[in-house]
mmCIF file of C-alpha atoms and ligand atoms in Angstrom:
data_model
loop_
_atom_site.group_PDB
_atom_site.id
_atom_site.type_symbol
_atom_site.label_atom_id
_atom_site.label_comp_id
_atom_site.label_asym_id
_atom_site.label_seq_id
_atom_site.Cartn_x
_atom_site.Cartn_y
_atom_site.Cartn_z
ATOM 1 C CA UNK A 1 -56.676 22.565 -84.810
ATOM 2 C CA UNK A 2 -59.092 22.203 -81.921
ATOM 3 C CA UNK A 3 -61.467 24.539 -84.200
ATOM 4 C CA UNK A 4 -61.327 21.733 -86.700
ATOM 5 C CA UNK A 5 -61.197 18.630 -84.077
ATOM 6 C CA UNK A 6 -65.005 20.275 -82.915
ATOM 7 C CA UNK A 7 -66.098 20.367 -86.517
ATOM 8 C CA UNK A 8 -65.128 17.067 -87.196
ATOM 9 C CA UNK A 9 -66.907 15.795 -83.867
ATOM 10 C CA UNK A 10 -69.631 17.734 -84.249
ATOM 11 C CA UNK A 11 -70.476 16.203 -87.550
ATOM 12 C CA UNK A 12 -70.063 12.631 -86.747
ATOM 13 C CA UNK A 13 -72.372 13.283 -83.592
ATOM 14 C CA UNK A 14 -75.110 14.996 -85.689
ATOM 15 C CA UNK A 15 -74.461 12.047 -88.380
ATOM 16 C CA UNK A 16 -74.941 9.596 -86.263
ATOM 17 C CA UNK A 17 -78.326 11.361 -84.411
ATOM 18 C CA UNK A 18 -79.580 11.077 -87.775
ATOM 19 C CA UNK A 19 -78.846 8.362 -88.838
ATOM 20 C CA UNK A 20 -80.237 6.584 -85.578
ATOM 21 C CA UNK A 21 -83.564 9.075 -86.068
ATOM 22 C CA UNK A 22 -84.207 7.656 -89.630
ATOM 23 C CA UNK A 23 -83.398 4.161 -88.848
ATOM 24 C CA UNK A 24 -86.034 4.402 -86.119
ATOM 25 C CA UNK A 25 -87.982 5.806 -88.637
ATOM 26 C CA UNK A 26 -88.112 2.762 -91.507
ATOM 27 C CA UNK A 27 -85.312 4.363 -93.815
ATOM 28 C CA UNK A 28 -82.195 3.214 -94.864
ATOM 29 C CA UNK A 29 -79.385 6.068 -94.360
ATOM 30 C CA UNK A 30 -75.928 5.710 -95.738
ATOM 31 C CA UNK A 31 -72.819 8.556 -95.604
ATOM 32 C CA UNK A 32 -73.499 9.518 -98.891
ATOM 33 C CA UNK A 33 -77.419 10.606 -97.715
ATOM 34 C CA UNK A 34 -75.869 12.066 -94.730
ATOM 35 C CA UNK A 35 -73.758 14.613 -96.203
ATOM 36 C CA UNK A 36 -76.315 15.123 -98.987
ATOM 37 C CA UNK A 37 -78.713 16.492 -96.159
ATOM 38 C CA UNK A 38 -75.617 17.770 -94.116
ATOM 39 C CA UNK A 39 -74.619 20.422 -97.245
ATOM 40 C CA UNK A 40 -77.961 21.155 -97.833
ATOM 41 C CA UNK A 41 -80.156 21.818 -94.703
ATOM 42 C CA UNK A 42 -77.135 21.885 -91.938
ATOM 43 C CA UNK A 43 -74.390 23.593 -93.090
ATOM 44 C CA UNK A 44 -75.797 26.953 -94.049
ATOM 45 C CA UNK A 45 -77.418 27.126 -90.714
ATOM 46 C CA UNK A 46 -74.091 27.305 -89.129
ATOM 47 C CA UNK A 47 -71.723 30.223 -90.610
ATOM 48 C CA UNK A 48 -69.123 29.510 -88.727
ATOM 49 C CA UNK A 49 -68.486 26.374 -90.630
ATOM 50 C CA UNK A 50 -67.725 28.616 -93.621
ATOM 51 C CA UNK A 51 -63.713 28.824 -92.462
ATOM 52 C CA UNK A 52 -63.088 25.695 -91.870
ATOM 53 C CA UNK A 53 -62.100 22.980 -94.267
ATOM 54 C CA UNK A 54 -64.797 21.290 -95.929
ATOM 55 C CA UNK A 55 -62.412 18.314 -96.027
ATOM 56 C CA UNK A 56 -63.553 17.707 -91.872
ATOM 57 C CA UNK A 57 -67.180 16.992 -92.402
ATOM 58 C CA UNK A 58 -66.510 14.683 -95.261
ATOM 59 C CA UNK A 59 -63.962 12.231 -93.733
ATOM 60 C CA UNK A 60 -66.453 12.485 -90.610
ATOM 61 C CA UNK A 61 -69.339 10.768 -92.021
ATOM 62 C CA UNK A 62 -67.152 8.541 -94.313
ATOM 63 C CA UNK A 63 -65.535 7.511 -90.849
ATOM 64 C CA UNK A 64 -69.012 6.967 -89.556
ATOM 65 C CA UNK A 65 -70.202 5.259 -92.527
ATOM 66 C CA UNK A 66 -67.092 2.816 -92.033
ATOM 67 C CA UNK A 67 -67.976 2.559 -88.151
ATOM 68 C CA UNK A 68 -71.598 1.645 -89.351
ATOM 69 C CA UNK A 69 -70.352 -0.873 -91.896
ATOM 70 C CA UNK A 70 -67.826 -2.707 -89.408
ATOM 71 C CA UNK A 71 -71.162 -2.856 -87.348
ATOM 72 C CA UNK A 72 -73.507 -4.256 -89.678
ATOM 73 C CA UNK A 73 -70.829 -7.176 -90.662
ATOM 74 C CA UNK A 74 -70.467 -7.874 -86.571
ATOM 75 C CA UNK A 75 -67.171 -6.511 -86.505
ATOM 76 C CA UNK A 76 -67.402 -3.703 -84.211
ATOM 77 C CA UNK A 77 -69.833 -2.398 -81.494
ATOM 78 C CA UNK A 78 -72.554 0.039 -82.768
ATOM 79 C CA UNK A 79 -71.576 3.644 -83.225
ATOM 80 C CA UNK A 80 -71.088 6.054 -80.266
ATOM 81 C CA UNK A 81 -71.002 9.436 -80.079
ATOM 82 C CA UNK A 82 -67.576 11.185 -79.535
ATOM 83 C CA UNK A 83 -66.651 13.356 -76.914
ATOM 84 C CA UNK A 84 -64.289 16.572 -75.980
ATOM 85 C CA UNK A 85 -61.133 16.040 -74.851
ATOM 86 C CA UNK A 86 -61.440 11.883 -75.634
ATOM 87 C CA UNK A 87 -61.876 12.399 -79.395
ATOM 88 C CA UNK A 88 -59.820 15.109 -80.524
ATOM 89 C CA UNK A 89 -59.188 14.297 -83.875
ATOM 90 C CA UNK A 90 -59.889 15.183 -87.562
ATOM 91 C CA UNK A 91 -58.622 14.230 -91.472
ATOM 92 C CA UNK A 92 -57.768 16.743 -93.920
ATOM 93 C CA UNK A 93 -56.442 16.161 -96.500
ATOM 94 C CA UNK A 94 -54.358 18.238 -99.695
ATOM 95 C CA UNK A 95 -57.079 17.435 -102.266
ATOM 96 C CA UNK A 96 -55.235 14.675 -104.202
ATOM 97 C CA UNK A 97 -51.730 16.020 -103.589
ATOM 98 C CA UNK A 98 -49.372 14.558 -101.056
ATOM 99 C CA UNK A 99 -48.036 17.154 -98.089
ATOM 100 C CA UNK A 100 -44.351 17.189 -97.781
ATOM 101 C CA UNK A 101 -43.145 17.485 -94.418
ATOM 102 C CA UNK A 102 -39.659 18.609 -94.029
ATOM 103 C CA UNK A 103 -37.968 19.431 -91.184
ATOM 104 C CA UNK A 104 -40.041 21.191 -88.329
ATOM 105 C CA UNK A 105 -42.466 24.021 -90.170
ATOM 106 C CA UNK A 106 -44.998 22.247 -91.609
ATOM 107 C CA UNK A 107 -47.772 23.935 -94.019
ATOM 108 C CA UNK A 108 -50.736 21.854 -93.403
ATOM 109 C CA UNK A 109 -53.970 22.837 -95.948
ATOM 110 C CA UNK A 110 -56.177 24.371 -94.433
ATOM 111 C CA UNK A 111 -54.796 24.944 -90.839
ATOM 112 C CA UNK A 112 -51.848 26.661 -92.206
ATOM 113 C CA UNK A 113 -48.151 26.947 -90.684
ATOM 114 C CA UNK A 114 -47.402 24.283 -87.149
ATOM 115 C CA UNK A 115 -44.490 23.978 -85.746
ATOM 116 C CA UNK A 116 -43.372 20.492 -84.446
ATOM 117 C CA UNK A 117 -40.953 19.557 -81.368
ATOM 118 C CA UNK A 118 -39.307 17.366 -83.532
ATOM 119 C CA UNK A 119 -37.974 17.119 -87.557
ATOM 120 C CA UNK A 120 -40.201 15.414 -89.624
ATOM 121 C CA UNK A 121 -38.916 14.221 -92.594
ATOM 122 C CA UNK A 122 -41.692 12.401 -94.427
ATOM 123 C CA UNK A 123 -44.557 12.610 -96.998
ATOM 124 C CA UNK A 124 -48.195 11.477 -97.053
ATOM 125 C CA UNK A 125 -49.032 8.721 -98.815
ATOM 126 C CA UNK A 126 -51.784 8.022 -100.920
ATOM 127 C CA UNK A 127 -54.413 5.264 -99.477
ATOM 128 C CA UNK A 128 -54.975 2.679 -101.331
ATOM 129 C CA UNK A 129 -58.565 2.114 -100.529
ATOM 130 C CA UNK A 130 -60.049 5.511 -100.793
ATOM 131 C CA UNK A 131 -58.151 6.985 -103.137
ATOM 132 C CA UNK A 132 -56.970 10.046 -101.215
ATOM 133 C CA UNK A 133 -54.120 11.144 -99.178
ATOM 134 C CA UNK A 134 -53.815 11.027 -95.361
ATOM 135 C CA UNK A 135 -51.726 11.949 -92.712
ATOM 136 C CA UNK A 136 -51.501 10.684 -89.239
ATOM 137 C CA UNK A 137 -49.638 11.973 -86.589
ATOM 138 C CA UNK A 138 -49.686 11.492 -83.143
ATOM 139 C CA UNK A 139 -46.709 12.481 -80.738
ATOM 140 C CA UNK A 140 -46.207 12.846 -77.238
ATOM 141 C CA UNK A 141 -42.569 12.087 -75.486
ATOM 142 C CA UNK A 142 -41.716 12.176 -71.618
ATOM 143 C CA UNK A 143 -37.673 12.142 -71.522
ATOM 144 C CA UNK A 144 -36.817 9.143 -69.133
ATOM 145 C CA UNK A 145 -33.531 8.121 -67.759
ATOM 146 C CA UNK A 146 -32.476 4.595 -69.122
ATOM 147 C CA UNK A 147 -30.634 2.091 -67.468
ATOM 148 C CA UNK A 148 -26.807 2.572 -69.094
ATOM 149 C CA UNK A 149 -24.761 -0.692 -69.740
ATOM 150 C CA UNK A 150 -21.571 1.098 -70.234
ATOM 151 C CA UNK A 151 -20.325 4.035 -68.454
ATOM 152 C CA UNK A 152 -18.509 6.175 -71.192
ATOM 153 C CA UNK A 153 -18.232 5.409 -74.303
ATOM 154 C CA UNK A 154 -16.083 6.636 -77.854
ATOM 155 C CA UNK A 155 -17.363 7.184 -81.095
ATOM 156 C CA UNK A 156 -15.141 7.423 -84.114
ATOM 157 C CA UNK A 157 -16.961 8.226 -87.358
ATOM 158 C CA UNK A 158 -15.859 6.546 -90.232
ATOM 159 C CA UNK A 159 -15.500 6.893 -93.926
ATOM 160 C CA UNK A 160 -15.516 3.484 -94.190
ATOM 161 C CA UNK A 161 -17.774 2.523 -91.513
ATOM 162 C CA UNK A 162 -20.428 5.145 -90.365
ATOM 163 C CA UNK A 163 -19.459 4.562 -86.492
ATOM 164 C CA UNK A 164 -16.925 2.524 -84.247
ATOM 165 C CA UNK A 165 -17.573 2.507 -80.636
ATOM 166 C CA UNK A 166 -15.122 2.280 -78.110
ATOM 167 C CA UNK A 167 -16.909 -1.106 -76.977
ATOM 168 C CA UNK A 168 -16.522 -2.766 -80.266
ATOM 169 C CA UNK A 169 -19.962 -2.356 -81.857
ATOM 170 C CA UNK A 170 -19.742 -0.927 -84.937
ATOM 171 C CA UNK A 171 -22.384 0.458 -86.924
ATOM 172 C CA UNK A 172 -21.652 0.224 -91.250
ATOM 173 C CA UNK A 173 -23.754 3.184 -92.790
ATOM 174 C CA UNK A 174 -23.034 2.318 -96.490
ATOM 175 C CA UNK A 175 -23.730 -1.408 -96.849
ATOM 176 C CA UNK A 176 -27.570 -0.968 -96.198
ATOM 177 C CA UNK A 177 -28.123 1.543 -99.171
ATOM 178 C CA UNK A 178 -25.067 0.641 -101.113
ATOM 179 C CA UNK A 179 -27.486 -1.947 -103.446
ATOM 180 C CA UNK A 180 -29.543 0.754 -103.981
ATOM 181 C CA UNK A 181 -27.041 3.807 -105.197
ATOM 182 C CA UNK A 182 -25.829 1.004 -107.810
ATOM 183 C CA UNK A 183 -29.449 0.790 -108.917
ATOM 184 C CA UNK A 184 -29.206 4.553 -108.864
ATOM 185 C CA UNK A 185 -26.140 5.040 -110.967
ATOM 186 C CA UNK A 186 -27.715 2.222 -113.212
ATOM 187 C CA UNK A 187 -30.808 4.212 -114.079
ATOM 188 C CA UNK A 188 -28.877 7.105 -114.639
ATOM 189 C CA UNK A 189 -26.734 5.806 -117.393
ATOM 190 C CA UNK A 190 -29.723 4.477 -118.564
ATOM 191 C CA UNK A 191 -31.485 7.861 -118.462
ATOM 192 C CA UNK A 192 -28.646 9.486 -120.342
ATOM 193 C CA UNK A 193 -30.208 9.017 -124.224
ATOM 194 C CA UNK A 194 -33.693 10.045 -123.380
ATOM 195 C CA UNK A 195 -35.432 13.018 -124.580
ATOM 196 C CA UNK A 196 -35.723 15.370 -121.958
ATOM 197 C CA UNK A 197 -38.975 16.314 -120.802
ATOM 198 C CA UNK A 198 -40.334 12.948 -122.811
ATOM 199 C CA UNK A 199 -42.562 10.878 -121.208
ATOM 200 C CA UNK A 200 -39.928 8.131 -121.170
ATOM 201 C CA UNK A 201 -37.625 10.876 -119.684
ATOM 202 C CA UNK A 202 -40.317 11.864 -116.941
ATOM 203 C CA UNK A 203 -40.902 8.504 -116.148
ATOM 204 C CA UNK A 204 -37.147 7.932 -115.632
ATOM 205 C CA UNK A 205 -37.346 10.604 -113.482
ATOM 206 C CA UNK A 206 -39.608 9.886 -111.327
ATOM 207 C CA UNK A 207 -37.800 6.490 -110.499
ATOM 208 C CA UNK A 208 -35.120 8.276 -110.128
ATOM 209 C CA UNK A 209 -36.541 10.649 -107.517
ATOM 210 C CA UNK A 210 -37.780 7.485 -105.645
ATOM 211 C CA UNK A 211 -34.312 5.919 -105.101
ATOM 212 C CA UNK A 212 -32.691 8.590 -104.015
ATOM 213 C CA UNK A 213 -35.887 9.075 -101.365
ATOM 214 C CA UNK A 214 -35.182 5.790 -100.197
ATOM 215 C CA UNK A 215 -31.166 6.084 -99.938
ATOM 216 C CA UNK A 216 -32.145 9.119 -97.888
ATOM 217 C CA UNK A 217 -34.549 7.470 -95.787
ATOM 218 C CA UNK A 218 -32.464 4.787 -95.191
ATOM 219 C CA UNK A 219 -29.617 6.714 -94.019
ATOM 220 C CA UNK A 220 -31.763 8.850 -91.785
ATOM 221 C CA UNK A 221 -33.143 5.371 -90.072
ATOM 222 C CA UNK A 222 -29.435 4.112 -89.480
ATOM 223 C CA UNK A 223 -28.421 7.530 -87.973
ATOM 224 C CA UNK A 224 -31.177 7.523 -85.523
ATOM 225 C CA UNK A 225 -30.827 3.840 -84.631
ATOM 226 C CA UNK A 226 -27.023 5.003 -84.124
ATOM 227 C CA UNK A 227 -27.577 8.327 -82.212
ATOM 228 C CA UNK A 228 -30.270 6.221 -80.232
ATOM 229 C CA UNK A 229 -28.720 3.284 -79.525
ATOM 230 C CA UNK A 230 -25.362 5.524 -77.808
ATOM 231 C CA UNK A 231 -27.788 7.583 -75.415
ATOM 232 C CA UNK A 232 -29.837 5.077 -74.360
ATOM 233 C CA UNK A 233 -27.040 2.775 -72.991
ATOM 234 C CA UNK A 234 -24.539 4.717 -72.360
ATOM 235 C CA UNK A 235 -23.978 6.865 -69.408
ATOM 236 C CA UNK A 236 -21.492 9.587 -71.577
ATOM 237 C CA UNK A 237 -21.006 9.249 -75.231
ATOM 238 C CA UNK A 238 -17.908 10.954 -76.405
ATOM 239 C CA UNK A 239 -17.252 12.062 -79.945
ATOM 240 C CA UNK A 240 -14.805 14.467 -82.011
ATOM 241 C CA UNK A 241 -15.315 18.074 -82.377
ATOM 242 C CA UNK A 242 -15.166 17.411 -86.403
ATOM 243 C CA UNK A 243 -13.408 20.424 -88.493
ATOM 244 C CA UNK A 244 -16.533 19.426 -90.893
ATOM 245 C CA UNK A 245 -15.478 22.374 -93.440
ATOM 246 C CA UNK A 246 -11.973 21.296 -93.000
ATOM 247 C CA UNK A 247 -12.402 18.166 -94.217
ATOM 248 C CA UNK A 248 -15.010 18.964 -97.076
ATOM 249 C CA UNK A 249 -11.771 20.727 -98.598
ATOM 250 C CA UNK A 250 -10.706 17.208 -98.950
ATOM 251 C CA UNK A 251 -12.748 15.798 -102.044
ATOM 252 C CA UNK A 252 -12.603 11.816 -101.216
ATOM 253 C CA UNK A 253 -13.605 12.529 -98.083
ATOM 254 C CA UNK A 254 -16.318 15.242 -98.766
ATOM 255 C CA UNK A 255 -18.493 12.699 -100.754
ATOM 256 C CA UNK A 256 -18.306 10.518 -97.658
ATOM 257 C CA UNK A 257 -18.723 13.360 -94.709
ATOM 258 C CA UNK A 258 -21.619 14.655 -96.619
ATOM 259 C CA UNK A 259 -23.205 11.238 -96.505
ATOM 260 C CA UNK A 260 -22.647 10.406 -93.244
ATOM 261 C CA UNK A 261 -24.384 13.456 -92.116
ATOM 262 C CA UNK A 262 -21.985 14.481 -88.700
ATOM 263 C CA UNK A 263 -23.738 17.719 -87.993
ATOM 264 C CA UNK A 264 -26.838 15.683 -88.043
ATOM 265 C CA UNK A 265 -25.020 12.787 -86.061
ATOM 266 C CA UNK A 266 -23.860 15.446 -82.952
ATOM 267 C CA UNK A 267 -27.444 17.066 -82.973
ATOM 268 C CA UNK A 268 -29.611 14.618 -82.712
ATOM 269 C CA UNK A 269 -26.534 13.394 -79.882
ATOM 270 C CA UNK A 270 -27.595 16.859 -78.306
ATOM 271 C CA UNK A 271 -30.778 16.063 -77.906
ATOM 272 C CA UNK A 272 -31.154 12.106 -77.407
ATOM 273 C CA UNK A 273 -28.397 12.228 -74.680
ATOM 274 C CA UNK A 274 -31.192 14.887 -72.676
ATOM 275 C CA UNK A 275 -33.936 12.891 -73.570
ATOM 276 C CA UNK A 276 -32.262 9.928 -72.370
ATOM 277 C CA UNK A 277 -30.168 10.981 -69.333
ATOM 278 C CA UNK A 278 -26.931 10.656 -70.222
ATOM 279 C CA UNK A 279 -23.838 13.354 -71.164
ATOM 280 C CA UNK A 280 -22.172 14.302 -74.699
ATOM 281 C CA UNK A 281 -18.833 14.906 -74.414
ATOM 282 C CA UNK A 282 -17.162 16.951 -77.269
ATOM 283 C CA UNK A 283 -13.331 16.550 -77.305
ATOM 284 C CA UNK A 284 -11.039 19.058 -78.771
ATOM 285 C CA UNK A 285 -10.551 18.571 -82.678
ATOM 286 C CA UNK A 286 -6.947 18.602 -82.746
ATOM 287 C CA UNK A 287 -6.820 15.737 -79.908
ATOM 288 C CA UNK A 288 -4.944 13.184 -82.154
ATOM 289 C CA UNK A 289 -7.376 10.328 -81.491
ATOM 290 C CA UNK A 290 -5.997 8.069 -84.808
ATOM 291 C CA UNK A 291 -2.794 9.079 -83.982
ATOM 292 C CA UNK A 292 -2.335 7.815 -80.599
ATOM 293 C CA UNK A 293 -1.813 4.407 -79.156
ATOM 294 C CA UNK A 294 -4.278 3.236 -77.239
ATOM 295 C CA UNK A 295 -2.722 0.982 -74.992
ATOM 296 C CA UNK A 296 0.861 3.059 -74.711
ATOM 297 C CA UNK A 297 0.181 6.225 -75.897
ATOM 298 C CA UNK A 298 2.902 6.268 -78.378
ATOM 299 C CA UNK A 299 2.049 8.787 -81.400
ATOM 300 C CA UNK A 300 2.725 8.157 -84.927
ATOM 301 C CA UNK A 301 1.544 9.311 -88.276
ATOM 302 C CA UNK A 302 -1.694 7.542 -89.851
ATOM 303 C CA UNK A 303 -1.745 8.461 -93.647
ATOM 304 C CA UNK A 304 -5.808 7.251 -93.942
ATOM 305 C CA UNK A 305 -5.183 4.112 -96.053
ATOM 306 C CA UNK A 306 -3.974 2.355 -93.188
ATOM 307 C CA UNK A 307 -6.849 0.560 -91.704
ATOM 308 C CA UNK A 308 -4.686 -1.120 -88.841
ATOM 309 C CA UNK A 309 -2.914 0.799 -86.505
ATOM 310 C CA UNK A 310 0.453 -1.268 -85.766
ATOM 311 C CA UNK A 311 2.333 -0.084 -82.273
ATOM 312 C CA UNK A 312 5.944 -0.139 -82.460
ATOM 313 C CA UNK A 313 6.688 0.596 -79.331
ATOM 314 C CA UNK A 314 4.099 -2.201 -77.698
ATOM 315 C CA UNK A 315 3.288 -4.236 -80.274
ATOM 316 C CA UNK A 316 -0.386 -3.352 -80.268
ATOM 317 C CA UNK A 317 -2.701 -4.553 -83.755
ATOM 318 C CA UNK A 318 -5.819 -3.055 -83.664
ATOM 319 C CA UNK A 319 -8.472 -1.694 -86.164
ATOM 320 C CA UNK A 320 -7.414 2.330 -86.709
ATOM 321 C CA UNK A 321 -11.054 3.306 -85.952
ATOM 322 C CA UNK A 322 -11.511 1.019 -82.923
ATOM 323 C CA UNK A 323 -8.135 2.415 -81.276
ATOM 324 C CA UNK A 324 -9.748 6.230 -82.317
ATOM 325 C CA UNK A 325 -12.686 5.622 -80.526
ATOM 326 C CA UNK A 326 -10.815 3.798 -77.515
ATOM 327 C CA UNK A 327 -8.595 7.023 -77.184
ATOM 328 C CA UNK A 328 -11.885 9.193 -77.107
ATOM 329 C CA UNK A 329 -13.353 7.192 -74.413
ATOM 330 C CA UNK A 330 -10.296 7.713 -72.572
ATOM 331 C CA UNK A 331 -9.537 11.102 -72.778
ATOM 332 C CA UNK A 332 -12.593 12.456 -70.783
ATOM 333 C CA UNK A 333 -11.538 10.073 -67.992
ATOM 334 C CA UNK A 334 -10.691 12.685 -65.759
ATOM 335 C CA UNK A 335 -13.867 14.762 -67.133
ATOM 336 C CA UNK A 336 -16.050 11.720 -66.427
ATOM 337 C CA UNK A 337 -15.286 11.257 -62.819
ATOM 338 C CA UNK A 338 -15.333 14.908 -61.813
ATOM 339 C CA UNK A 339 -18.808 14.738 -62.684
ATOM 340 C CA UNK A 340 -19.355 11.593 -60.421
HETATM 341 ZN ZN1 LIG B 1 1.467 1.163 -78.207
#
């Protein structure tokens, strides 16, 4: 990386030499010129150039062509040169095809396997202007403690609703993308008389592959706001040890469980809650958190159609996933206060 950062410097630096010796000079020098004499009278003076990606040198005097061209139209100040350590960058790119990112091993061209700190789930988009494909990415995080509104808090995950919280804010995962997986199932059954591997067909497909990109970006954005928005403000966030493979075993609810992501929901818990200074609390699986009353602590059955948990014994009425999550934040009371 730092091989190619000093290519890509070193080229915009000689470029821009150059271009201020011919201007002094009477000519007229452009990026094009530039690279013309940069392949053919500077770059086989230089083996070492040779194993690096020939990518670097040709976004570097495009970039200073731009810099020049902001200049000339009064734009910008007049080109400097860069220096180590404050301009530690360079552009590669996949020649025309877009890099996938998934997860945290990335293969960039060129540069070959890194590693990041964090998933990325993304995938580079083609520019517009130039006509190529470019990835930025720039990422640096200090964990700071945040000032926590509530002290503990429960979290019941939903089929219905993605997350209740023991303070009443609940977070819907399904409505956001819901318009979309119509539009989804639509262009299916659309899809179904086409010839496959027609260009009607591939074109299908292709729209096809977009939606369900988006559903999954969309759900990905509403788990991190959710995962975020519990660490940041609350001191200790406590959820349900989920029997995940349990529950899969249950078809209606595996669609659901699936979507919601819950392994995904407790790790990125693991790590936010560090990040963030807070605590997760994971309570026992088989504490009956639906179950129980949460202002008596009377236990009854909850078959899952009921969405309103009705108290005999005191007469409480209250939403069956707000009275989970109330019962989650109160069963780490004691758990809570031993650690101060
Ligand atoms: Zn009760």
């Amino acid at each position: 990386m730092a091989q190619h950062a000093g290519y890509s410097r070193w080229c915009y630096n000689w470029g821009l030499s150059l271009w201020n010796a011919a201007y002094t000079d009477g000519y007229k020098p452009n990026a094009r010129k530039l690279r013309e004499v940069f392949t053919n009278h500077a770059k086989p003076l230089y083996p070492w150039m040779k194993n690096l990606s020939s990518r670097v040198y040709q976004y570097a005097f495009r970039n200073l062509g731009e810099a020049f061209k902001r200049f000339f139209k009064g734009l910008g100040k007049h080109p400097r040169f860069k220096k180590k350590g404050k301009h530690n960058s360079f552009t590669i790119d996949n020649c025309g095809k877009p890099i996938e990112l998934n997860g945290w091993n990335h293969k960039l061209p060129f540069i070959g396997w890194v590693q990041t700190y964090e998933p990325i789930e993304a995938r580079t988009k083609k520019s517009r202007q130039a006509g190529d494909w470019y990835l930025s990415l720039s990422y640096e995080f200090t964990p700071t403690s945040t000032p926590k509104t509530t002290e503990v808090v429960g979290v019941d995950l939903g089929v219905k609703t993605l997350a209740t919280l023991s303070t009443g804010v609940v977070f819907s995962g399904a409505k956001s993308y819901k318009k979309f997986e119509n539009k989804l199932s639509r262009l299916q059954y659309l899809n179904r008389n086409k010839i496959i591997g027609s260009a009607n067909w591939q074109k299908a497909q292709l729209k096809i592959a977009r939606l369900h990109r988006r559903i999954a970006n969309i759900r990905k954005d509403t788990l991190h706001k959710l995962t975020t928005h519990l660490a940041k403000n609350h001191g200790s966030v406590v959820i349900e040890d989920l029997n995940v493979s349990g529950m899969l075993a249950n078809h209606k609810l595996a669609k659901s469980i699936a979507d919601q992501g819950f392994y995904e929901f407790r790790r990125q818990l693991e790590y936010k809650t560090q990040w963030y200074g807070s605590e997760l609390v994971v309570v026992d699986r088989f504490f009956p958190s639906s179950k129980t009353c949460s202002n008596c602590g009377h236990v009854q059955d909850m078959p899952l159609h009921l969405r309103t948990y009705d108290c005999p014994e005191c007469g409480l009425s209250i939403d069956r996933d707000l009275n989970a999550s109330i019962n989650l934040r109160d069963a780490v009371g004691s758990v809570v206060n031993a650690c101060g």
